[in-house]
């Protein structure tokens, strides 16, 4: 049975331990395991007989040093006397991974272990032994072999962490649980090899006693041993404990050990009440200065800083029944800052202040008498500005109040009751300049008529600001606003809208002009309006009629079937609904014109309606046609004259015509008469600003330009002859003022105009011609060309 098997295993286990501990010379004879006996039935079915004994398990100690292979047991069959038997084993460790841990001699039946075993990797093996004949036929039923690996103490206890953190409140009683430590041993925990025990090796610091904590040797729970834990005494409030874990049930001689560190923090409790550093404090504050620190209260508390056990809470318990002061705790220093929030007419205050913590004191801790102090606050009198009790002040008056009317008294009060001071008033802002104020008593008097329709009145309210100044040292001032609500009166007559319109000359069903009125007054002094035509002149009511549409609109329409086109001024009388009502005679200019089928005035009709007859319109059109014709004739004449000027024959060949060309030549000089002028200056540039504003040392215009030029310069169509002389004079002035200009006899550089010049030589001007060419136009080229004009134009020779 399994009970017998288990008992055999236990006895064998103990026996194996005994074998291990025995002397090496002692060698127990190997155990022989026989296959159970069998008998053959008539049906030739093999039946197993009841076993004669239970096959005991095989125990193998781990970490054996050999030599290997090491014999474990011998397996035999009682049939080996008659036939040859072959033995084999199967299972994990034999023919299944891990393979070849166990082996068997197939002939002798001896089973061996081939290498050291590790119980922590595998603690048992289950094999089956087989017996067959030489033909491979089974002669015995397989038997089960159970191999147990006997544990050896080859593993130390291991802590999961090297440092453990715990905490305990200061002042805790003995036996208070602190924290738990646990170590794990891979050895068999059912034997002494895996049974771990704990103990404390050291404690730091040793205060108040060296052994403040103890540990349960079996569970690893750390608890307090004695009272007296004080965070304020143990600096910095932490204990470091070295804990040792040992197997073999804590046997220091045979067991293996390991250590870990337990950090125990002593948490703060409110066991130290705050203590004010002085029995009395004093401060000073200017009157009416609120939200300023007037006194600073300092306190000492040995509990954990910036925690509820340390944070101070200040209370005023006497001397301020109305609550003029408050005490704010500084979050960083824990000081109490006394701040006024309101004032009364007292000159000094005597306060009594008590201080506590946010958290209540721990049980059994009494409050200190030093948590209460007196605070003296002195109020320093300063000159306060006067103030207007009602600001802004509102009053109501009808508009149209005449100048000189007293509206109200707008006076200010002085809060300085202990100073005898006078107040003077003045205007600060009066947009319409309607008011004045008495500088001693603040009486407001009008200086002009109040008009609700003024641009300075917003939403019927006119605002003015006044200044009150006392005669203190230094002087103080206050401002006040007066709001005058102006009640509307019917003082504005309505005006007609629109002022101009148009209507068809013939009466039709939809013909008419919608008219209304505008009134700057407000209800009830505006609409509904009454529209009517005057009785004089009589033609007004004979030609026109007004019909009421609603309270604000009416329609002006023709009474006759036809009215001559033109502009008519129709007077209309408009009356509002005020009390008394106001009327206004307004003129609306109506253009009566012919209309198309849509009822819209035609263009000719609109012109005719403007006051012009048919004859006048025709005359205007004829004038426009004549003006256009004159412009066309003038343009044709200008083109013809230009064409004649271009085709007029010259005294020289057209290729040598130089009237419209001022050319430059690459020559180094000229005759004596030419030394006064630079021929390169004959080219007329667009602008001479770069010559006049040229700084010293810059090249003149008679030097070769740096920028590239076009091969054929652009020439003006009709140049003004007088410009040539001005150009030459300006070039001469630039040359005279240029200190970098070369002398006259030096090599000169001229601007290059390109090839293909239309002038062969300047000397062509001296050639004579027998043609009939008219050269009178040379007189327009200025005094320098007068000689040429006289020579070729028929003048006298000089």
mmCIF file of N, CA, C and O in Angstrom, residues 474-556:
data_model
loop_
_atom_site.group_PDB
_atom_site.id
_atom_site.type_symbol
_atom_site.label_atom_id
_atom_site.label_comp_id
_atom_site.label_asym_id
_atom_site.label_seq_id
_atom_site.Cartn_x
_atom_site.Cartn_y
_atom_site.Cartn_z
ATOM 1 N N UNK A 474 0.692 116.733 3.530
ATOM 2 C CA UNK A 474 0.446 117.357 2.219
ATOM 3 C C UNK A 474 -1.034 117.393 1.893
ATOM 4 O O UNK A 474 -1.822 116.660 2.487
ATOM 5 N N UNK A 475 -1.390 118.236 0.923
ATOM 6 C CA UNK A 475 -2.801 118.344 0.553
ATOM 7 C C UNK A 475 -3.278 117.049 -0.098
ATOM 8 O O UNK A 475 -2.516 116.373 -0.780
ATOM 9 N N UNK A 476 -4.535 116.722 0.144
ATOM 10 C CA UNK A 476 -5.144 115.526 -0.425
ATOM 11 C C UNK A 476 -6.413 115.926 -1.155
ATOM 12 O O UNK A 476 -7.078 116.912 -0.786
ATOM 13 N N UNK A 477 -6.735 115.199 -2.180
ATOM 14 C CA UNK A 477 -7.893 115.545 -3.002
ATOM 15 C C UNK A 477 -8.711 114.301 -3.295
ATOM 16 O O UNK A 477 -8.208 113.180 -3.278
ATOM 17 N N UNK A 478 -9.986 114.555 -3.559
ATOM 18 C CA UNK A 478 -10.909 113.496 -3.953
ATOM 19 C C UNK A 478 -11.812 114.002 -5.056
ATOM 20 O O UNK A 478 -12.039 115.210 -5.205
ATOM 21 N N UNK A 479 -12.331 113.120 -5.872
ATOM 22 C CA UNK A 479 -13.178 113.492 -7.009
ATOM 23 C C UNK A 479 -14.574 112.925 -6.809
ATOM 24 O O UNK A 479 -14.771 111.901 -6.149
ATOM 25 N N UNK A 480 -15.522 113.632 -7.399
ATOM 26 C CA UNK A 480 -16.908 113.193 -7.373
ATOM 27 C C UNK A 480 -17.581 113.470 -8.703
ATOM 28 O O UNK A 480 -17.229 114.433 -9.403
ATOM 29 N N UNK A 481 -18.525 112.628 -9.087
ATOM 30 C CA UNK A 481 -19.216 112.748 -10.368
ATOM 31 C C UNK A 481 -20.671 113.101 -10.119
ATOM 32 O O UNK A 481 -21.349 112.449 -9.305
ATOM 33 N N UNK A 482 -21.136 114.129 -10.839
ATOM 34 C CA UNK A 482 -22.535 114.546 -10.770
ATOM 35 C C UNK A 482 -23.207 114.141 -12.064
ATOM 36 O O UNK A 482 -22.746 114.491 -13.161
ATOM 37 N N UNK A 483 -24.294 113.393 -11.957
ATOM 38 C CA UNK A 483 -25.058 112.952 -13.106
ATOM 39 C C UNK A 483 -26.411 113.657 -13.114
ATOM 40 O O UNK A 483 -27.181 113.528 -12.160
ATOM 41 N N UNK A 484 -26.652 114.418 -14.194
ATOM 42 C CA UNK A 484 -27.898 115.173 -14.330
ATOM 43 C C UNK A 484 -28.758 114.474 -15.376
ATOM 44 O O UNK A 484 -28.378 114.413 -16.555
ATOM 45 N N UNK A 485 -29.876 113.961 -14.936
ATOM 46 C CA UNK A 485 -30.810 113.332 -15.861
ATOM 47 C C UNK A 485 -31.742 114.414 -16.379
ATOM 48 O O UNK A 485 -32.506 115.033 -15.611
ATOM 49 N N UNK A 486 -31.684 114.691 -17.692
ATOM 50 C CA UNK A 486 -32.459 115.764 -18.305
ATOM 51 C C UNK A 486 -33.771 115.200 -18.848
ATOM 52 O O UNK A 486 -33.780 114.300 -19.699
ATOM 53 N N UNK A 487 -34.860 115.749 -18.321
ATOM 54 C CA UNK A 487 -36.201 115.336 -18.749
ATOM 55 C C UNK A 487 -36.544 116.115 -20.013
ATOM 56 O O UNK A 487 -36.396 117.335 -20.073
ATOM 57 N N UNK A 488 -37.000 115.417 -21.035
ATOM 58 C CA UNK A 488 -37.264 116.040 -22.327
ATOM 59 C C UNK A 488 -38.499 116.929 -22.258
ATOM 60 O O UNK A 488 -39.511 116.580 -21.644
ATOM 61 N N UNK A 489 -38.386 118.084 -22.936
ATOM 62 C CA UNK A 489 -39.535 118.966 -23.181
ATOM 63 C C UNK A 489 -39.619 119.166 -24.683
ATOM 64 O O UNK A 489 -38.634 118.996 -25.411
ATOM 65 N N UNK A 490 -40.805 119.557 -25.146
ATOM 66 C CA UNK A 490 -41.023 119.692 -26.583
ATOM 67 C C UNK A 490 -40.469 121.034 -27.040
ATOM 68 O O UNK A 490 -41.194 122.027 -27.175
ATOM 69 N N UNK A 491 -39.174 121.051 -27.306
ATOM 70 C CA UNK A 491 -38.514 122.287 -27.720
ATOM 71 C C UNK A 491 -37.905 122.177 -29.107
ATOM 72 O O UNK A 491 -37.132 123.057 -29.504
ATOM 73 N N UNK A 492 -38.237 121.134 -29.835
ATOM 74 C CA UNK A 492 -37.703 120.969 -31.186
ATOM 75 C C UNK A 492 -38.856 120.593 -32.113
ATOM 76 O O UNK A 492 -39.536 119.579 -31.898
ATOM 77 N N UNK A 493 -39.051 121.446 -33.140
ATOM 78 C CA UNK A 493 -40.106 121.180 -34.107
ATOM 79 C C UNK A 493 -39.652 120.076 -35.053
ATOM 80 O O UNK A 493 -38.460 119.942 -35.334
ATOM 81 N N UNK A 494 -40.581 119.282 -35.579
ATOM 82 C CA UNK A 494 -40.209 118.216 -36.511
ATOM 83 C C UNK A 494 -39.797 118.802 -37.863
ATOM 84 O O UNK A 494 -40.208 119.909 -38.233
ATOM 85 N N UNK A 495 -38.985 118.053 -38.580
ATOM 86 C CA UNK A 495 -38.552 118.440 -39.921
ATOM 87 C C UNK A 495 -38.963 117.351 -40.899
ATOM 88 O O UNK A 495 -38.976 116.169 -40.565
ATOM 89 N N UNK A 496 -39.291 117.788 -42.148
ATOM 90 C CA UNK A 496 -39.841 116.878 -43.146
ATOM 91 C C UNK A 496 -38.725 116.064 -43.796
ATOM 92 O O UNK A 496 -37.638 116.577 -44.071
ATOM 93 N N UNK A 497 -39.017 114.818 -44.072
ATOM 94 C CA UNK A 497 -38.132 113.923 -44.805
ATOM 95 C C UNK A 497 -38.962 113.186 -45.851
ATOM 96 O O UNK A 497 -40.103 112.782 -45.559
ATOM 97 N N UNK A 498 -38.451 113.015 -47.096
ATOM 98 C CA UNK A 498 -37.174 113.528 -47.604
ATOM 99 C C UNK A 498 -37.310 114.972 -48.052
ATOM 100 O O UNK A 498 -38.419 115.500 -48.166
ATOM 101 N N UNK A 499 -36.183 115.604 -48.403
ATOM 102 C CA UNK A 499 -36.204 117.004 -48.842
ATOM 103 C C UNK A 499 -36.362 117.103 -50.348
ATOM 104 O O UNK A 499 -36.732 118.155 -50.849
ATOM 105 N N UNK A 500 -36.046 116.025 -51.089
ATOM 106 C CA UNK A 500 -36.179 116.008 -52.542
ATOM 107 C C UNK A 500 -36.760 114.667 -52.968
ATOM 108 O O UNK A 500 -36.481 113.646 -52.345
ATOM 109 N N UNK A 501 -37.521 114.678 -54.084
ATOM 110 C CA UNK A 501 -38.081 113.458 -54.636
ATOM 111 C C UNK A 501 -38.555 113.736 -56.052
ATOM 112 O O UNK A 501 -38.393 114.873 -56.552
ATOM 113 N N UNK A 502 -39.132 112.754 -56.704
ATOM 114 C CA UNK A 502 -39.641 112.912 -58.062
ATOM 115 C C UNK A 502 -40.944 112.149 -58.185
ATOM 116 O O UNK A 502 -41.200 111.183 -57.455
ATOM 117 N N UNK A 503 -41.730 112.580 -59.197
ATOM 118 C CA UNK A 503 -43.054 111.994 -59.390
ATOM 119 C C UNK A 503 -43.407 112.103 -60.870
ATOM 120 O O UNK A 503 -42.879 112.981 -61.592
ATOM 121 N N UNK A 504 -44.229 111.201 -61.343
ATOM 122 C CA UNK A 504 -44.625 111.230 -62.748
ATOM 123 C C UNK A 504 -45.590 112.394 -63.014
ATOM 124 O O UNK A 504 -46.369 112.802 -62.142
ATOM 125 N N UNK A 505 -45.532 112.919 -64.267
ATOM 126 C CA UNK A 505 -46.324 114.094 -64.626
ATOM 127 C C UNK A 505 -47.811 113.780 -64.685
ATOM 128 O O UNK A 505 -48.646 114.668 -64.532
ATOM 129 N N UNK A 506 -48.148 112.534 -64.923
ATOM 130 C CA UNK A 506 -49.548 112.149 -65.019
ATOM 131 C C UNK A 506 -49.917 111.338 -63.785
ATOM 132 O O UNK A 506 -49.149 110.506 -63.321
ATOM 133 N N UNK A 507 -51.082 111.570 -63.287
ATOM 134 C CA UNK A 507 -51.543 110.882 -62.090
ATOM 135 C C UNK A 507 -51.837 109.424 -62.437
ATOM 136 O O UNK A 507 -52.347 109.116 -63.516
ATOM 137 N N UNK A 508 -51.414 108.530 -61.537
ATOM 138 C CA UNK A 508 -51.751 107.112 -61.687
ATOM 139 C C UNK A 508 -51.988 106.534 -60.304
ATOM 140 O O UNK A 508 -51.803 107.203 -59.275
ATOM 141 N N UNK A 509 -52.325 105.288 -60.328
ATOM 142 C CA UNK A 509 -52.769 104.690 -59.062
ATOM 143 C C UNK A 509 -51.642 104.614 -58.037
ATOM 144 O O UNK A 509 -51.858 104.827 -56.854
ATOM 145 N N UNK A 510 -50.431 104.331 -58.487
ATOM 146 C CA UNK A 510 -49.329 104.149 -57.551
ATOM 147 C C UNK A 510 -48.456 105.384 -57.405
ATOM 148 O O UNK A 510 -47.412 105.334 -56.760
ATOM 149 N N UNK A 511 -48.844 106.476 -58.092
ATOM 150 C CA UNK A 511 -48.006 107.679 -58.032
ATOM 151 C C UNK A 511 -48.131 108.315 -56.663
ATOM 152 O O UNK A 511 -49.220 108.417 -56.094
ATOM 153 N N UNK A 512 -47.024 108.772 -56.113
ATOM 154 C CA UNK A 512 -47.022 109.425 -54.817
ATOM 155 C C UNK A 512 -45.667 109.336 -54.149
ATOM 156 O O UNK A 512 -44.810 108.538 -54.540
ATOM 157 N N UNK A 513 -45.466 110.206 -53.174
ATOM 158 C CA UNK A 513 -44.188 110.261 -52.445
ATOM 159 C C UNK A 513 -44.485 110.023 -50.967
ATOM 160 O O UNK A 513 -45.310 110.738 -50.363
ATOM 161 N N UNK A 514 -43.844 109.011 -50.377
ATOM 162 C CA UNK A 514 -43.994 108.751 -48.945
ATOM 163 C C UNK A 514 -43.114 109.729 -48.182
ATOM 164 O O UNK A 514 -41.904 109.819 -48.417
ATOM 165 N N UNK A 515 -43.745 110.458 -47.284
ATOM 166 C CA UNK A 515 -43.010 111.445 -46.492
ATOM 167 C C UNK A 515 -43.158 111.107 -45.014
ATOM 168 O O UNK A 515 -44.119 110.462 -44.584
ATOM 169 N N UNK A 516 -42.146 111.513 -44.246
ATOM 170 C CA UNK A 516 -42.174 111.331 -42.801
ATOM 171 C C UNK A 516 -41.520 112.544 -42.164
ATOM 172 O O UNK A 516 -41.260 113.550 -42.857
ATOM 173 N N UNK A 517 -41.258 112.467 -40.859
ATOM 174 C CA UNK A 517 -40.667 113.606 -40.157
ATOM 175 C C UNK A 517 -39.621 113.098 -39.176
ATOM 176 O O UNK A 517 -39.676 111.962 -38.700
ATOM 177 N N UNK A 518 -38.642 113.951 -38.880
ATOM 178 C CA UNK A 518 -37.598 113.682 -37.891
ATOM 179 C C UNK A 518 -37.713 114.704 -36.788
ATOM 180 O O UNK A 518 -37.881 115.904 -37.042
ATOM 181 N N UNK A 519 -37.604 114.206 -35.543
ATOM 182 C CA UNK A 519 -37.723 115.084 -34.374
ATOM 183 C C UNK A 519 -36.676 114.645 -33.358
ATOM 184 O O UNK A 519 -36.599 113.464 -33.005
ATOM 185 N N UNK A 520 -35.851 115.585 -32.906
ATOM 186 C CA UNK A 520 -34.786 115.256 -31.947
ATOM 187 C C UNK A 520 -35.302 115.059 -30.538
ATOM 188 O O UNK A 520 -34.543 114.628 -29.653
ATOM 189 N N UNK A 521 -36.578 115.364 -30.302
ATOM 190 C CA UNK A 521 -37.150 115.106 -28.988
ATOM 191 C C UNK A 521 -37.426 113.606 -28.835
ATOM 192 O O UNK A 521 -37.202 112.811 -29.750
ATOM 193 N N UNK A 522 -37.925 113.233 -27.653
ATOM 194 C CA UNK A 522 -38.283 111.840 -27.397
ATOM 195 C C UNK A 522 -39.749 111.769 -27.014
ATOM 196 O O UNK A 522 -40.432 112.804 -26.862
ATOM 197 N N UNK A 523 -40.232 110.535 -26.878
ATOM 198 C CA UNK A 523 -41.633 110.361 -26.461
ATOM 199 C C UNK A 523 -41.892 111.077 -25.148
ATOM 200 O O UNK A 523 -41.037 111.054 -24.245
ATOM 201 N N UNK A 524 -43.053 111.700 -25.014
ATOM 202 C CA UNK A 524 -44.201 111.730 -25.953
ATOM 203 C C UNK A 524 -44.219 112.976 -26.831
ATOM 204 O O UNK A 524 -45.283 113.405 -27.271
ATOM 205 N N UNK A 525 -43.031 113.568 -27.077
ATOM 206 C CA UNK A 525 -42.969 114.823 -27.815
ATOM 207 C C UNK A 525 -42.607 114.623 -29.281
ATOM 208 O O UNK A 525 -42.149 115.558 -29.941
ATOM 209 N N UNK A 526 -42.800 113.428 -29.784
ATOM 210 C CA UNK A 526 -42.532 113.172 -31.210
ATOM 211 C C UNK A 526 -43.842 112.767 -31.876
ATOM 212 O O UNK A 526 -44.826 113.488 -31.775
ATOM 213 N N UNK A 527 -43.887 111.643 -32.584
ATOM 214 C CA UNK A 527 -45.084 111.217 -33.289
ATOM 215 C C UNK A 527 -46.174 110.768 -32.339
ATOM 216 O O UNK A 527 -45.949 110.619 -31.117
ATOM 217 N N UNK A 528 -47.380 110.539 -32.882
ATOM 218 C CA UNK A 528 -47.711 110.646 -34.317
ATOM 219 C C UNK A 528 -47.719 112.096 -34.816
ATOM 220 O O UNK A 528 -48.030 113.019 -34.061
ATOM 221 N N UNK A 529 -47.304 112.232 -36.103
ATOM 222 C CA UNK A 529 -47.197 113.551 -36.719
ATOM 223 C C UNK A 529 -48.444 113.834 -37.556
ATOM 224 O O UNK A 529 -49.123 112.921 -38.031
ATOM 225 N N UNK A 530 -48.677 115.116 -37.745
ATOM 226 C CA UNK A 530 -49.784 115.569 -38.593
ATOM 227 C C UNK A 530 -49.166 116.295 -39.778
ATOM 228 O O UNK A 530 -48.376 117.248 -39.595
ATOM 229 N N UNK A 531 -49.464 115.845 -41.013
ATOM 230 C CA UNK A 531 -48.970 116.445 -42.244
ATOM 231 C C UNK A 531 -50.142 117.143 -42.947
ATOM 232 O O UNK A 531 -51.210 116.542 -43.137
ATOM 233 N N UNK A 532 -49.930 118.400 -43.375
ATOM 234 C CA UNK A 532 -50.984 119.140 -44.093
ATOM 235 C C UNK A 532 -50.342 120.164 -45.008
ATOM 236 O O UNK A 532 -49.181 120.585 -44.781
ATOM 237 N N UNK A 533 -51.104 120.530 -46.040
ATOM 238 C CA UNK A 533 -50.635 121.531 -46.992
ATOM 239 C C UNK A 533 -51.145 122.906 -46.566
ATOM 240 O O UNK A 533 -52.250 123.035 -46.023
ATOM 241 N N UNK A 534 -50.349 123.931 -46.800
ATOM 242 C CA UNK A 534 -50.806 125.280 -46.409
ATOM 243 C C UNK A 534 -51.933 125.756 -47.345
ATOM 244 O O UNK A 534 -52.076 125.290 -48.484
ATOM 245 N N UNK A 535 -52.693 126.716 -46.884
ATOM 246 C CA UNK A 535 -53.818 127.259 -47.683
ATOM 247 C C UNK A 535 -53.353 128.308 -48.676
ATOM 248 O O UNK A 535 -54.078 128.620 -49.632
ATOM 249 N N UNK A 536 -52.149 128.844 -48.461
ATOM 250 C CA UNK A 536 -51.620 129.850 -49.378
ATOM 251 C C UNK A 536 -50.240 129.402 -49.846
ATOM 252 O O UNK A 536 -49.428 128.948 -49.019
ATOM 253 N N UNK A 537 -49.928 129.456 -51.092
ATOM 254 C CA UNK A 537 -50.823 129.866 -52.188
ATOM 255 C C UNK A 537 -51.837 128.777 -52.518
ATOM 256 O O UNK A 537 -51.625 127.600 -52.204
ATOM 257 N N UNK A 538 -52.872 129.176 -53.243
ATOM 258 C CA UNK A 538 -53.973 128.251 -53.522
ATOM 259 C C UNK A 538 -53.567 127.155 -54.483
ATOM 260 O O UNK A 538 -54.168 126.070 -54.498
ATOM 261 N N UNK A 539 -52.506 127.415 -55.299
ATOM 262 C CA UNK A 539 -52.095 126.393 -56.274
ATOM 263 C C UNK A 539 -51.551 125.135 -55.591
ATOM 264 O O UNK A 539 -51.534 124.068 -56.198
ATOM 265 N N UNK A 540 -51.115 125.288 -54.364
ATOM 266 C CA UNK A 540 -50.553 124.124 -53.681
ATOM 267 C C UNK A 540 -51.631 123.078 -53.467
ATOM 268 O O UNK A 540 -51.476 121.897 -53.853
ATOM 269 N N UNK A 541 -52.728 123.466 -52.887
ATOM 270 C CA UNK A 541 -53.789 122.481 -52.644
ATOM 271 C C UNK A 541 -54.547 122.127 -53.926
ATOM 272 O O UNK A 541 -55.218 121.089 -53.970
ATOM 273 N N UNK A 542 -54.413 122.995 -54.955
ATOM 274 C CA UNK A 542 -55.066 122.671 -56.212
ATOM 275 C C UNK A 542 -54.313 121.574 -56.965
ATOM 276 O O UNK A 542 -54.934 120.737 -57.623
ATOM 277 N N UNK A 543 -52.984 121.585 -56.861
ATOM 278 C CA UNK A 543 -52.181 120.600 -57.595
ATOM 279 C C UNK A 543 -51.779 119.388 -56.740
ATOM 280 O O UNK A 543 -51.474 118.324 -57.291
ATOM 281 N N UNK A 544 -51.740 119.525 -55.440
ATOM 282 C CA UNK A 544 -51.195 118.467 -54.578
ATOM 283 C C UNK A 544 -52.180 118.099 -53.483
ATOM 284 O O UNK A 544 -53.054 118.895 -53.125
ATOM 285 N N UNK A 545 -51.989 116.921 -52.947
ATOM 286 C CA UNK A 545 -52.803 116.456 -51.831
ATOM 287 C C UNK A 545 -51.937 115.573 -50.919
ATOM 288 O O UNK A 545 -50.971 114.934 -51.369
ATOM 289 N N UNK A 546 -52.236 115.536 -49.609
ATOM 290 C CA UNK A 546 -51.519 114.729 -48.613
ATOM 291 C C UNK A 546 -52.523 113.787 -47.970
ATOM 292 O O UNK A 546 -53.559 114.234 -47.459
ATOM 293 N N UNK A 547 -52.199 112.492 -47.966
ATOM 294 C CA UNK A 547 -53.054 111.493 -47.326
ATOM 295 C C UNK A 547 -52.257 110.793 -46.226
ATOM 296 O O UNK A 547 -51.062 110.503 -46.385
ATOM 297 N N UNK A 548 -52.880 110.533 -45.111
ATOM 298 C CA UNK A 548 -52.239 109.913 -43.956
ATOM 299 C C UNK A 548 -52.107 108.398 -44.165
ATOM 300 O O UNK A 548 -53.053 107.733 -44.554
ATOM 301 N N UNK A 549 -50.890 107.881 -43.911
ATOM 302 C CA UNK A 549 -50.663 106.435 -43.965
ATOM 303 C C UNK A 549 -50.699 105.823 -42.571
ATOM 304 O O UNK A 549 -51.375 104.824 -42.339
ATOM 305 N N UNK A 550 -49.959 106.385 -41.646
ATOM 306 C CA UNK A 550 -49.987 105.972 -40.240
ATOM 307 C C UNK A 550 -49.506 107.147 -39.394
ATOM 308 O O UNK A 550 -49.417 108.283 -39.893
ATOM 309 N N UNK A 551 -49.151 106.902 -38.151
ATOM 310 C CA UNK A 551 -48.765 107.995 -37.270
ATOM 311 C C UNK A 551 -47.485 108.682 -37.663
ATOM 312 O O UNK A 551 -47.260 109.837 -37.281
ATOM 313 N N UNK A 552 -46.624 108.021 -38.407
ATOM 314 C CA UNK A 552 -45.335 108.605 -38.770
ATOM 315 C C UNK A 552 -45.187 108.869 -40.253
ATOM 316 O O UNK A 552 -44.241 109.572 -40.658
ATOM 317 N N UNK A 553 -46.039 108.340 -41.119
ATOM 318 C CA UNK A 553 -45.886 108.476 -42.563
ATOM 319 C C UNK A 553 -47.172 109.003 -43.194
ATOM 320 O O UNK A 553 -48.285 108.753 -42.699
ATOM 321 N N UNK A 554 -46.971 109.758 -44.294
ATOM 322 C CA UNK A 554 -48.064 110.245 -45.132
ATOM 323 C C UNK A 554 -47.603 110.172 -46.579
ATOM 324 O O UNK A 554 -46.414 109.956 -46.865
ATOM 325 N N UNK A 555 -48.561 110.370 -47.514
ATOM 326 C CA UNK A 555 -48.216 110.294 -48.944
ATOM 327 C C UNK A 555 -48.605 111.599 -49.607
ATOM 328 O O UNK A 555 -49.730 112.068 -49.480
ATOM 329 N N UNK A 556 -47.614 112.187 -50.325
ATOM 330 C CA UNK A 556 -47.831 113.394 -51.121
ATOM 331 C C UNK A 556 -48.019 112.956 -52.565
ATOM 332 O O UNK A 556 -47.161 112.269 -53.133
#
